[in-house]
CSV table of C-alpha atoms and ligand atoms in Angstrom, one decimal:
chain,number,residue,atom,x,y,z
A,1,UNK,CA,-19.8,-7.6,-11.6
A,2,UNK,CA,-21.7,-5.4,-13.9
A,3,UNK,CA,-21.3,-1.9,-14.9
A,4,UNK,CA,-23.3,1.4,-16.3
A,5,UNK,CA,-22.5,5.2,-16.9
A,6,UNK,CA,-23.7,6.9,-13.5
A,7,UNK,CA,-24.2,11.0,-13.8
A,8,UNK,CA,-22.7,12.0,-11.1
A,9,UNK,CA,-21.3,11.1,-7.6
A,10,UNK,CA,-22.8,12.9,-4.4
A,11,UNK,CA,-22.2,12.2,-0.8
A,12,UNK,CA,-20.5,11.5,2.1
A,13,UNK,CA,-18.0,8.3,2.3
A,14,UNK,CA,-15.6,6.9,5.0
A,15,UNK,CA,-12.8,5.3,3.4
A,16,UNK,CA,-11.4,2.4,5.6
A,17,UNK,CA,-7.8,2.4,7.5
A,18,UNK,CA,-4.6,2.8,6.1
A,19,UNK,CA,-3.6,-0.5,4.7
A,20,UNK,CA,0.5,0.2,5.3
A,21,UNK,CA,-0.3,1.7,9.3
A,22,UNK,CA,-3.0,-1.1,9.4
A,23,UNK,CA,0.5,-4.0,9.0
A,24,UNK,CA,2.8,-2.0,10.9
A,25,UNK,CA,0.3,-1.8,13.8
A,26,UNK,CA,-0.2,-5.6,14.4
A,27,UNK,CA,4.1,-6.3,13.9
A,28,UNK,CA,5.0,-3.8,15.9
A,29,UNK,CA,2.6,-4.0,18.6
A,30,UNK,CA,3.3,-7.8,18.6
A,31,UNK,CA,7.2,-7.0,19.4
A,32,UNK,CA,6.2,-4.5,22.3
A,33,UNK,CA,5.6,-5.1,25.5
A,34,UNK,CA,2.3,-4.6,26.7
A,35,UNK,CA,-0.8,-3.9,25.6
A,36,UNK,CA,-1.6,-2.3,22.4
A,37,UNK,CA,-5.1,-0.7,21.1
A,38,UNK,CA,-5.8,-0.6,17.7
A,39,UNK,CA,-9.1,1.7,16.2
A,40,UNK,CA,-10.1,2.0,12.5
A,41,UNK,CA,-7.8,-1.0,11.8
A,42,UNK,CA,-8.1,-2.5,7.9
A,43,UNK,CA,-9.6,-5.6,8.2
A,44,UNK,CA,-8.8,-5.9,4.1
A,45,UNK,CA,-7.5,-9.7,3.5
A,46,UNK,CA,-3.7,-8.3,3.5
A,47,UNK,CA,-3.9,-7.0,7.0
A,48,UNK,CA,-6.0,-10.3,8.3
A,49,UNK,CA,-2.8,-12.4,6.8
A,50,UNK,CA,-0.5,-9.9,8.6
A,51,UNK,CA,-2.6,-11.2,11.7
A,52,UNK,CA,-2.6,-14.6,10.9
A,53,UNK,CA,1.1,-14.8,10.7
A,54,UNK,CA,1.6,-13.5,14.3
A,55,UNK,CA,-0.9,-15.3,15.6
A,56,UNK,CA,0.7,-18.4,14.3
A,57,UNK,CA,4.4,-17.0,15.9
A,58,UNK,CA,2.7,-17.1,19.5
A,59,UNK,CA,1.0,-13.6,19.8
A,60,UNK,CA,-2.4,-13.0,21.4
A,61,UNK,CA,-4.7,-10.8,18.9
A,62,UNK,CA,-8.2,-10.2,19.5
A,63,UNK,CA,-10.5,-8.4,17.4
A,64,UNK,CA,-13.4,-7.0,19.8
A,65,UNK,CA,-15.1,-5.6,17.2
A,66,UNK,CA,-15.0,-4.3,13.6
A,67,UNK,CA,-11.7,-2.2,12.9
A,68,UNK,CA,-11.0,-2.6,16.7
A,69,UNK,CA,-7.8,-4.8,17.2
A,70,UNK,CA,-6.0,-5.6,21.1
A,71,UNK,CA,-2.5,-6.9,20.3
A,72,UNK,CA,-0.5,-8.2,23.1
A,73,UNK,CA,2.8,-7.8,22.4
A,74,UNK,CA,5.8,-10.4,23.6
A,75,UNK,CA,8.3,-8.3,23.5
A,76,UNK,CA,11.1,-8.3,21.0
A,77,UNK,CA,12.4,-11.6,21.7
A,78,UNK,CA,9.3,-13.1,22.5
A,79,UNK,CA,7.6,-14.9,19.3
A,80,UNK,CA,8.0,-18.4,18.9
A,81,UNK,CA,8.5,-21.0,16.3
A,82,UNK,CA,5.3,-21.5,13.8
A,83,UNK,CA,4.2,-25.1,13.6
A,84,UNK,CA,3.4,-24.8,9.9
A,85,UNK,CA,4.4,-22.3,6.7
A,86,UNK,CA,3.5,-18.8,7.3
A,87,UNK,CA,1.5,-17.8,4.5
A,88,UNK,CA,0.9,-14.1,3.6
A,89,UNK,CA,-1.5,-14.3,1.0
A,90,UNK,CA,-1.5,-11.5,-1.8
A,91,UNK,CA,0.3,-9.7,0.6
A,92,UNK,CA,3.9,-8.2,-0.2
A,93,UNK,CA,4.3,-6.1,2.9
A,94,UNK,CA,3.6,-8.7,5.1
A,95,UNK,CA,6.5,-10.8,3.3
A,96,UNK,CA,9.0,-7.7,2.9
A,97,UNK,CA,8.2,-6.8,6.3
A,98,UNK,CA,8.0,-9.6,8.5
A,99,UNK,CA,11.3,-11.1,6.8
A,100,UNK,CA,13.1,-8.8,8.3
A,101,UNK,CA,11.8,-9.8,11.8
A,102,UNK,CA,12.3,-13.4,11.3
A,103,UNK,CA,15.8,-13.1,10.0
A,104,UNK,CA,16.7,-12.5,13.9
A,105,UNK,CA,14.9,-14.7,15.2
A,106,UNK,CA,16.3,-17.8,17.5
A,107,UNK,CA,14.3,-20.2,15.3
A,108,UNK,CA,13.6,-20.6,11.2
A,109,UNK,CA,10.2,-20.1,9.3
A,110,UNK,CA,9.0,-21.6,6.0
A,111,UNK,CA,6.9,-18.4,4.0
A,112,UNK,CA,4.8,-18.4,1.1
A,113,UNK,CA,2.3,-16.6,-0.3
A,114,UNK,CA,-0.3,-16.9,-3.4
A,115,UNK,CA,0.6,-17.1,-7.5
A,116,UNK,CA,1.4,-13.7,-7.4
A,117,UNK,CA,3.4,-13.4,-4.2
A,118,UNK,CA,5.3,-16.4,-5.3
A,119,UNK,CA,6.3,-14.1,-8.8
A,120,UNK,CA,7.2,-11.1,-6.9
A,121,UNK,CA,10.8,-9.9,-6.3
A,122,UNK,CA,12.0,-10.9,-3.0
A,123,UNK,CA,15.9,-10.0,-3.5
A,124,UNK,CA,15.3,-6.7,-2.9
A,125,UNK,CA,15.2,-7.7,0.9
A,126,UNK,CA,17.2,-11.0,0.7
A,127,UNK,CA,20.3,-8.9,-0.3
A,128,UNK,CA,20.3,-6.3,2.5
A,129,UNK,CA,18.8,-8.8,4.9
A,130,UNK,CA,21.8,-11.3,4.2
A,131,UNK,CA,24.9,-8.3,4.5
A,132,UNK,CA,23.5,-7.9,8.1
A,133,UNK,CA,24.3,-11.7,8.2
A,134,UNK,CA,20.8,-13.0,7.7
A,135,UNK,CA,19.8,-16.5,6.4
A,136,UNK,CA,17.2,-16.7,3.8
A,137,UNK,CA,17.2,-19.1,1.1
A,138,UNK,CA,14.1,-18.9,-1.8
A,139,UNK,CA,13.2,-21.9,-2.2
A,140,UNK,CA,13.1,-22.2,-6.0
A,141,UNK,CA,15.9,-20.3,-6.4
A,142,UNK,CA,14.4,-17.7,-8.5
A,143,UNK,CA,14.3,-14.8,-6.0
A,144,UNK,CA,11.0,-14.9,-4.6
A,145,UNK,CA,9.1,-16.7,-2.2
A,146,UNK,CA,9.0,-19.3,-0.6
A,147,UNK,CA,11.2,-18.4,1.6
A,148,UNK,CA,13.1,-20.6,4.1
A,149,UNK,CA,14.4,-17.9,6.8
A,150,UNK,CA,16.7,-18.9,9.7
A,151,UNK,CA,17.5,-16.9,12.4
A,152,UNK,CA,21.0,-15.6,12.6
A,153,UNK,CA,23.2,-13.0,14.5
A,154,UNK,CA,22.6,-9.6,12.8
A,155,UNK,CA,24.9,-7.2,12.6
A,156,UNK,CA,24.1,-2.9,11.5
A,157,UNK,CA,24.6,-2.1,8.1
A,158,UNK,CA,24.8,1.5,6.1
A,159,UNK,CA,22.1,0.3,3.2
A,160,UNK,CA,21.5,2.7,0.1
A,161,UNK,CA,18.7,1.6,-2.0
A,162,UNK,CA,18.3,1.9,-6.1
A,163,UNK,CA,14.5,2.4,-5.6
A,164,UNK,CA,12.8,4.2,-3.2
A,165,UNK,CA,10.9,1.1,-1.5
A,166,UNK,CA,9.4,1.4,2.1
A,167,UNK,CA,9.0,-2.4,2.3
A,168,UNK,CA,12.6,-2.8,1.7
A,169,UNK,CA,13.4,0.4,4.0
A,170,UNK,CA,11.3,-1.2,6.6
A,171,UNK,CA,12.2,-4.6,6.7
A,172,UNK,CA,15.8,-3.9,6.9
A,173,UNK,CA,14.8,-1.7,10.1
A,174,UNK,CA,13.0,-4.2,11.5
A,175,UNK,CA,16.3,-6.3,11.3
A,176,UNK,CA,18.4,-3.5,12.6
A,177,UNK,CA,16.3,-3.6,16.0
A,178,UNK,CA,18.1,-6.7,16.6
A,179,UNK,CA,21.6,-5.7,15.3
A,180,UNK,CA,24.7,-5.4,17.3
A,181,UNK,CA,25.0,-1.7,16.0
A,182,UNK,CA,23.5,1.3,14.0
A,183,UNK,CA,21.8,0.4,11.2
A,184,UNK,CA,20.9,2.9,8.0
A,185,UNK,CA,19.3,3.1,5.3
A,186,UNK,CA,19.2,5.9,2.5
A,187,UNK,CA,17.0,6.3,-0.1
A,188,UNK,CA,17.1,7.9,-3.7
A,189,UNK,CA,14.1,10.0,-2.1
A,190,UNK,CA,11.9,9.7,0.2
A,191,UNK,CA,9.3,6.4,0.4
A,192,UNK,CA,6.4,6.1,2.8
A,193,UNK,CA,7.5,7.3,6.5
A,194,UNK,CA,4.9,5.1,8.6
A,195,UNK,CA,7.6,2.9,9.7
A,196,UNK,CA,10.0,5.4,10.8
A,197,UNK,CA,6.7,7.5,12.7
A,198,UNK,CA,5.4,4.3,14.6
A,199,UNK,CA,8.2,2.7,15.3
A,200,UNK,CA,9.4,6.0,17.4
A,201,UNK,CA,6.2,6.4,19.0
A,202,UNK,CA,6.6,2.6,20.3
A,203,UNK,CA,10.1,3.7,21.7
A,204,UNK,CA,12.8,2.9,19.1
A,205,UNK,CA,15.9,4.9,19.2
A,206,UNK,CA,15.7,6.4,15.1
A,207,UNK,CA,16.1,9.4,13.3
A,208,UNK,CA,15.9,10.8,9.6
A,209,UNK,CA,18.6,12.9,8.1
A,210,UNK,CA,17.7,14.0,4.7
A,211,UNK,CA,16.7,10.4,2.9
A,212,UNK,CA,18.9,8.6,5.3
A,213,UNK,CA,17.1,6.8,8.3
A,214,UNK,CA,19.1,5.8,11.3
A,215,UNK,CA,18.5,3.3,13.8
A,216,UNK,CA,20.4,2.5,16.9
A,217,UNK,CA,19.1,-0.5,18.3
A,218,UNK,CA,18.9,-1.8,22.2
A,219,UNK,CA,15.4,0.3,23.2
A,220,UNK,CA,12.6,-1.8,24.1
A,221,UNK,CA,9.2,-1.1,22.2
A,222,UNK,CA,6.2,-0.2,24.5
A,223,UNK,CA,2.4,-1.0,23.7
A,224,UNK,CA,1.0,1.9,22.0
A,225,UNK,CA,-2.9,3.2,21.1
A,226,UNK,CA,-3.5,3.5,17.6
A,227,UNK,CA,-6.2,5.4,15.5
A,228,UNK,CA,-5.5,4.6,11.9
A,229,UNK,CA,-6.3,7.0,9.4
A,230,UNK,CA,-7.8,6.5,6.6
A,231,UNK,CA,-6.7,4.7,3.6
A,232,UNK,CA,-5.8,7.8,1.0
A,233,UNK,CA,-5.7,4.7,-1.6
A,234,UNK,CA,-9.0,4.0,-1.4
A,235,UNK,CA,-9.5,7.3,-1.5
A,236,UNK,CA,-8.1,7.5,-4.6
A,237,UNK,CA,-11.1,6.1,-6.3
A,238,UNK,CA,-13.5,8.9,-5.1
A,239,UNK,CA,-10.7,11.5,-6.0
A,240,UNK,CA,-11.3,10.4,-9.5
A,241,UNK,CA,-14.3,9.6,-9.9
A,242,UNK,CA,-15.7,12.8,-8.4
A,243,UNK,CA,-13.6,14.8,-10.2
A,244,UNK,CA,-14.4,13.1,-13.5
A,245,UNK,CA,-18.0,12.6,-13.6
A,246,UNK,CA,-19.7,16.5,-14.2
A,247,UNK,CA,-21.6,17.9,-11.7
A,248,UNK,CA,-20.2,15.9,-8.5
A,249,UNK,CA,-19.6,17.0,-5.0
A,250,UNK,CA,-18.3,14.7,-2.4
A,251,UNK,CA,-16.4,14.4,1.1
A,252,UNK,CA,-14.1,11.9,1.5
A,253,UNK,CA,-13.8,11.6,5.6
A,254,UNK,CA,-10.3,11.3,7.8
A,255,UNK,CA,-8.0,10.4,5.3
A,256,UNK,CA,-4.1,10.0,5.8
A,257,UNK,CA,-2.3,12.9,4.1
A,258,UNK,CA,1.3,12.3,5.0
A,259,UNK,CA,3.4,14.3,3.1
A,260,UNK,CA,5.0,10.9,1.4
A,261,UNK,CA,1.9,9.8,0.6
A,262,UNK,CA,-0.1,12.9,-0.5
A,263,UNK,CA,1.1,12.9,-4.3
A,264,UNK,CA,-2.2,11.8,-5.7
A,265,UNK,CA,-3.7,15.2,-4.8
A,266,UNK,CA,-0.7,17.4,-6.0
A,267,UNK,CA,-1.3,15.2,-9.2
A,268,UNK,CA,-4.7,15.3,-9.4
A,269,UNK,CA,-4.2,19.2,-8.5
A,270,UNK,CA,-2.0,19.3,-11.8
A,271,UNK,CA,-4.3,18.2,-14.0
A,272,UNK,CA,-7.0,20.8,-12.4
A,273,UNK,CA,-8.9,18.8,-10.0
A,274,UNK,CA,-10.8,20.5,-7.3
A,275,UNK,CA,-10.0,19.3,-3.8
A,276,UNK,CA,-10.3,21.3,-0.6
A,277,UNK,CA,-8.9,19.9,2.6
A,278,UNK,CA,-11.0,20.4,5.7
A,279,UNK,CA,-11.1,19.4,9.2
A,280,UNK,CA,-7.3,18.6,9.2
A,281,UNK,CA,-6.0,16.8,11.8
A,282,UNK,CA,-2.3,16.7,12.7
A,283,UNK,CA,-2.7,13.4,14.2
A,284,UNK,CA,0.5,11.7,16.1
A,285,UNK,CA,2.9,12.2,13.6
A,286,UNK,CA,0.1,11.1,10.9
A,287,UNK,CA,-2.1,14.0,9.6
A,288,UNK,CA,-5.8,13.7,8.4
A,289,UNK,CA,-8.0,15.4,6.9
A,290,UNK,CA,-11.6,15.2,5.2
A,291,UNK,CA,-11.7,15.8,1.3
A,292,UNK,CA,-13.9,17.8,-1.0
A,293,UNK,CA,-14.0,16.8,-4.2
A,294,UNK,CA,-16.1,18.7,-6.8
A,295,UNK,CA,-16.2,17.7,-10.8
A,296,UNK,CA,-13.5,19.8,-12.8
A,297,UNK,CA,-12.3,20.1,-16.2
A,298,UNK,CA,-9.4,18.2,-16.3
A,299,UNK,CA,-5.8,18.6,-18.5
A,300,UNK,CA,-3.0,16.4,-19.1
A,301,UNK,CA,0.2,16.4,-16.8
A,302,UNK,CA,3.2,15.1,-16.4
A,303,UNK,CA,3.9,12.7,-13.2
A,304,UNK,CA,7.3,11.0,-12.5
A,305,UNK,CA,10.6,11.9,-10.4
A,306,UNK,CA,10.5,12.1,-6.5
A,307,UNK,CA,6.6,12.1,-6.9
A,308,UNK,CA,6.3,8.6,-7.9
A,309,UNK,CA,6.5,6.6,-4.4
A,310,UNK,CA,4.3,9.4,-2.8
A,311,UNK,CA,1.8,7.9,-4.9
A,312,UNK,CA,2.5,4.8,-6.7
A,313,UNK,CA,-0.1,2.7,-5.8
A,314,UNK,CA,-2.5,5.7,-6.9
A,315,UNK,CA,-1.5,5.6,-10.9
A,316,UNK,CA,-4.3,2.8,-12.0
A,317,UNK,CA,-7.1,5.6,-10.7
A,318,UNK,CA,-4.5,8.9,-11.8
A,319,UNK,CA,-4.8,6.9,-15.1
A,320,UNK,CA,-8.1,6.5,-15.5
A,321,UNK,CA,-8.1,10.5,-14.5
A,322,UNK,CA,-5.7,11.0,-17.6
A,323,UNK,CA,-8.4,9.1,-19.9
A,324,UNK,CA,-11.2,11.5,-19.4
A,325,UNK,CA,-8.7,14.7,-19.3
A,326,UNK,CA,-8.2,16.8,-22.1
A,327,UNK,CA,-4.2,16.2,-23.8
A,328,UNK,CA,-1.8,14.2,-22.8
A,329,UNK,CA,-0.6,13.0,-19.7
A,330,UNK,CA,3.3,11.4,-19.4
A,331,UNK,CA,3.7,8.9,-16.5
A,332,UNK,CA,7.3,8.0,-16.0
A,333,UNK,CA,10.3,7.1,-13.3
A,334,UNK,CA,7.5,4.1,-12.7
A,335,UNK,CA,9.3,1.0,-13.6
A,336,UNK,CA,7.9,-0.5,-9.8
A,337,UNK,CA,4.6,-0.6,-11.3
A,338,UNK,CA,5.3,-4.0,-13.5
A,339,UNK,CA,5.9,-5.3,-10.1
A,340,UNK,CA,3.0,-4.8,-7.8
A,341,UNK,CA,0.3,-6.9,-7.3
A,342,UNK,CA,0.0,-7.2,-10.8
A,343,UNK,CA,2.1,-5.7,-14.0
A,344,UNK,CA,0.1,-2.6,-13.7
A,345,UNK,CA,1.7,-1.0,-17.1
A,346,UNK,CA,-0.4,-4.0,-19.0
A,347,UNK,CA,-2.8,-4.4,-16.8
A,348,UNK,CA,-3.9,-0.7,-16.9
A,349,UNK,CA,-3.0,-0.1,-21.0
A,350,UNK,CA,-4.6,-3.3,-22.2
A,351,UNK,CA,-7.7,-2.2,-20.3
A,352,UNK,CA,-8.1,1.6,-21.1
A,353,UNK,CA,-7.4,0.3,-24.8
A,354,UNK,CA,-10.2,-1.9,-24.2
A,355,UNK,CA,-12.4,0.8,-23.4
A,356,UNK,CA,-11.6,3.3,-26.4
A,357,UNK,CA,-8.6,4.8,-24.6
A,358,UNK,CA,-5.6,6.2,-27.1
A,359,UNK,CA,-2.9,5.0,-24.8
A,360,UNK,CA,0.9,3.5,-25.2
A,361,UNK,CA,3.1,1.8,-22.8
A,362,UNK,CA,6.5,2.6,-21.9
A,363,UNK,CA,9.4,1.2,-20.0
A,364,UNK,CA,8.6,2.9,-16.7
A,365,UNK,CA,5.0,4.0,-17.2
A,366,UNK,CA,2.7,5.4,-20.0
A,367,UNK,CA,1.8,7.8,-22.1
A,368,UNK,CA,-2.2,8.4,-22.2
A,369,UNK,CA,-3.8,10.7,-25.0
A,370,UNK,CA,-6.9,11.6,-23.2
A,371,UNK,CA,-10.3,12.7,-24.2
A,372,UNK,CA,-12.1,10.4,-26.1
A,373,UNK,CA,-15.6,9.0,-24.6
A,374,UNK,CA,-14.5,5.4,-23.6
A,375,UNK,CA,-17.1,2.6,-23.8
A,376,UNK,CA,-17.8,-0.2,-21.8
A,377,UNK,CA,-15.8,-3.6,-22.2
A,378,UNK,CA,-14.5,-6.2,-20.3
A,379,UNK,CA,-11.9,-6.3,-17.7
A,380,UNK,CA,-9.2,-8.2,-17.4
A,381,UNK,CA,-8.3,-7.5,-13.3
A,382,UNK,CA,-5.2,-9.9,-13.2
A,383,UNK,CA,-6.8,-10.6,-9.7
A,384,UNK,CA,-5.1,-7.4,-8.6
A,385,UNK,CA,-7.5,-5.2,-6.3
A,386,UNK,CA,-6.4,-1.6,-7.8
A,387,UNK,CA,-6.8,-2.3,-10.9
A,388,UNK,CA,-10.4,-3.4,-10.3
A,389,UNK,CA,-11.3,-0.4,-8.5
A,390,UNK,CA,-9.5,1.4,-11.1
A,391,UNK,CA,-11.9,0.1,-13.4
A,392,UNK,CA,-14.6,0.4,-11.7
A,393,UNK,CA,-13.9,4.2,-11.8
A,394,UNK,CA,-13.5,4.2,-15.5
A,395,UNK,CA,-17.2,2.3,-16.1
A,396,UNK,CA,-18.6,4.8,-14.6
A,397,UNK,CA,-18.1,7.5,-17.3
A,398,UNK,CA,-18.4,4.7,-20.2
A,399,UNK,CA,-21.2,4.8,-22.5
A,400,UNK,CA,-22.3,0.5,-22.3
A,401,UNK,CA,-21.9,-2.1,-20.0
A,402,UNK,CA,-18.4,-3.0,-18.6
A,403,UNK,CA,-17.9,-6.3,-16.8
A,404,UNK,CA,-15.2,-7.0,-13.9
A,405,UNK,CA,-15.3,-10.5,-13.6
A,406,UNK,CA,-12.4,-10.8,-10.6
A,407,UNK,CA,-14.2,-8.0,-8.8
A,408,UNK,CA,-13.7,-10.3,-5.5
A,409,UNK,CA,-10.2,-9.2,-5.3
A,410,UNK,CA,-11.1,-5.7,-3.7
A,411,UNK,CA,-11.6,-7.5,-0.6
A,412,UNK,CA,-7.8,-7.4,-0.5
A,413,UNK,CA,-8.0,-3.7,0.5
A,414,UNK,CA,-11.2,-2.6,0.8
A,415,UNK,CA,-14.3,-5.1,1.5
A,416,UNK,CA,-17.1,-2.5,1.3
A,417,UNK,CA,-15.7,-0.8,-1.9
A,418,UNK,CA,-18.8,-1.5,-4.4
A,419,UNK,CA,-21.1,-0.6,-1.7
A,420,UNK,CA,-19.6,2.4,-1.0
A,421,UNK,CA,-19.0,3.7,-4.4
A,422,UNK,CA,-22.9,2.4,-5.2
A,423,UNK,CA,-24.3,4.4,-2.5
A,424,UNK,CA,-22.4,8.1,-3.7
A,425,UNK,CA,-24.1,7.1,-7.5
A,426,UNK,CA,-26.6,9.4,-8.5
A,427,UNK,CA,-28.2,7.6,-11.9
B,501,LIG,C1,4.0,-0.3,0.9
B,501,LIG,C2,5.0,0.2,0.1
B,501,LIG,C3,4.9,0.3,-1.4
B,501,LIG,C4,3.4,0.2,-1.8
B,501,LIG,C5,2.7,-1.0,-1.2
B,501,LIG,C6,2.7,-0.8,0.3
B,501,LIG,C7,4.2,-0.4,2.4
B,501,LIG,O1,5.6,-0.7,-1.9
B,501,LIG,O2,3.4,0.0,-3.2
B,501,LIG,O3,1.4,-1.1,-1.6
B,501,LIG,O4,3.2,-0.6,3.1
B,501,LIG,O5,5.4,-0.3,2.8
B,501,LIG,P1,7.2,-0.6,-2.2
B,501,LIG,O6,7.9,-0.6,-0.9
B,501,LIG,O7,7.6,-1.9,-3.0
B,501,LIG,O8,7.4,0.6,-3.0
């Protein structure tokens, strides 16, 4: 895909569901009983593999229409044995996630995933999941997937983590609701809640002290109605854009602002963006909100420490922010970003470089010496969605032609992106 230096952004967009509420929906509606509704569901190829995968463990999912999903749940004890690999595509919370489900189970599963699921660390979760007396062996050896799970006996655990992960948080309470006592898990700050919110609104038995969750298990989960918010990832993209391209004015409508998700806009606020929140919304447990975004001289910042999980899948577009601010702007405390769906230290340096950017890498993030024009070039996506959509951002205020030639993988997250972005582009 081809792009060209727009002037400005205006309009009204609708950013789609919340990719992490999108997964949690489908798993833990498939372990309740009952009947579960789900609106404004992501159906981004990571949520359709969360999908696939329960389908192929026995649970009925039906898809009525588009971002409408009817889950009906078997209970906790209710899946059954796959008759082939469970395969969760690019998808690393499906993996993290439903690893900690099968661990219980009465049956073992075979899981892979694509090139870069089959790179990504996956003792993270085999290590907590195996002191609660889980069976997971990778296959290769070499810490990541595939995975060959077999059910076991679980037993509670008191977990601390290194890195503040909510995949790792969540799969190991996903175990816990088949433990034979309280599991825990504290973090070094706080990660993305969404587990923790939906899994008390289906009925689990969990509180948060402080960075510490607790979960007693034995409660049965109950089919719940869902209304996902919005994706404030996806959002991301108009947040920058709007606020780097002069003489923009946009609303970004019903998008998730959960306080351990929200850290792109206190970012963005540091470095002088204008956004206004209206229409909040205080949701069940998961505020929304419609954005404002209006163009605004932008400065350098500093972004690391107990920020960094509240927005760590928002640095590719905050980077591509930094680029077009004046001075310099310090990302650290963001080693998980050479991790993610691709290293996103290199993929994001090489590719501002590309494009004029004076920017250096570091061990856990960057440092990006903003305000130079950038020009157009072409960019290598690694086949990893934000990164794309990052740079998608980033052609828009290059003088020239830039060319994303993986610009297929947005479909990972959000399917409609080009359109959408296309139709706020005022030439
Ligand atoms: C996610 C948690 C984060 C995030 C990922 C989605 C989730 O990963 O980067 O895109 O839905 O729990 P980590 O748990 O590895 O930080």
């Amino acid at each position: 895909m081809k792009f060209h230096q727009v002037s400005k952004l205006q309009g009204t967009v609708s950013v789609p569901g919340d990719k992490s509420i999108s997964h949690r929906s489908i798993m833990f509606a498939s372990l309740a009983e009952g009947t579960s509704e789900i609106t404004n569901f992501l159906e981004g190829a990571d949520c359709l593999s969360t999908i696939d995968c329960f389908r192929k463990l026995g649970v009925d999912i039906r898809k009525p229409g588009p971002g409408h999903v009817i889950v009906h749940g078997r209970g906790l004890h209710g899946l059954q044995p796959p008759s082939s690999t469970l395969d969760v595509g690019n998808s690393g919370t499906t993996a993290r996630l439903i690893s900690g489900i099968l661990s219980a189970q009465s049956f073992s599963t075979r899981l892979t995933g694509d090139a870069s699921i089959r790179k990504r660390p996956m003792k993270r979760i085999i290590e907590p999941l195996s002191q609660m007396g889980a069976d997971i062996q990778s296959e290769h050896n070499n810490g990541c997937a595939p995975l060959l799970i077999k059910g076991s006996p679980l037993h509670g655990i008191h977990y601390t983590t290194q890195v503040a992960s909510a995949q790792v948080k969540s799969a190991i309470l996903l175990a816990g609701l088949y433990a034979d006592g309280i599991t825990k898990v504290t973090e070094p700050c706080l990660s993305r809640n969404h587990s923790e919110l939906m899994l008390r609104r289906f009925g689990a038995d969990l509180h948060t002290e402080e960075t510490t969750v607790v979960l007693q298990p034995g409660t049965p989960l109950t089919g719940q109605t869902i209304s996902v918010p919005g994706d404030i990832s996806s959002a991301a993209y108009f947040i920058a854009a709007g606020s780097v391209l002069p003489g923009s004015d946009i609303l970004i409508r019903n998008v998730g602002i959960n306080p351990t998700r929200d850290g792109m806009l206190k970012a963005a606020k540091a470095m002088g963006a204008d956004i206004t929140l209206e229409n909040l919304c205080s949701g069940d447990g998961e505020p929304s909100a419609d954005l404002r975004i209006r163009s605004a001289a932008l400065h350098g910042t500093e972004i690391g420490g107990s920020l960094i999980p509240a927005l760590i899948d928002e640095l590719p577009a905050l980077a591509v922010m930094a680029a077009f601010a004046e001075g310099t702007t310090v990302i650290r405390d963001a080693a998980e970003l050479k991790v993610k769906e691709s290293n996103r230290i290199d993929s994001i340096v090489t590719n501002l470089r590309a494009m004029g950017c004076d920017i250096e890498g570091t061990q856990d993030g960057m440092i990006i010496h903003g305000g130079r024009p950038l020009h157009g070039a072409v960019i290598d996506a690694h086949d990893d969605h934000r990164i794309a959509m990052s740079f998608a951002v980033a052609a828009l205020g290059a003088e020239g032609e830039t060319h994303i030639p993986e610009s297929g993988c947005v479909a990972i997250s959000y399917p409609d992106f080009f359109q959408h972005l296309n139709s706020l582009c005022k030439a």
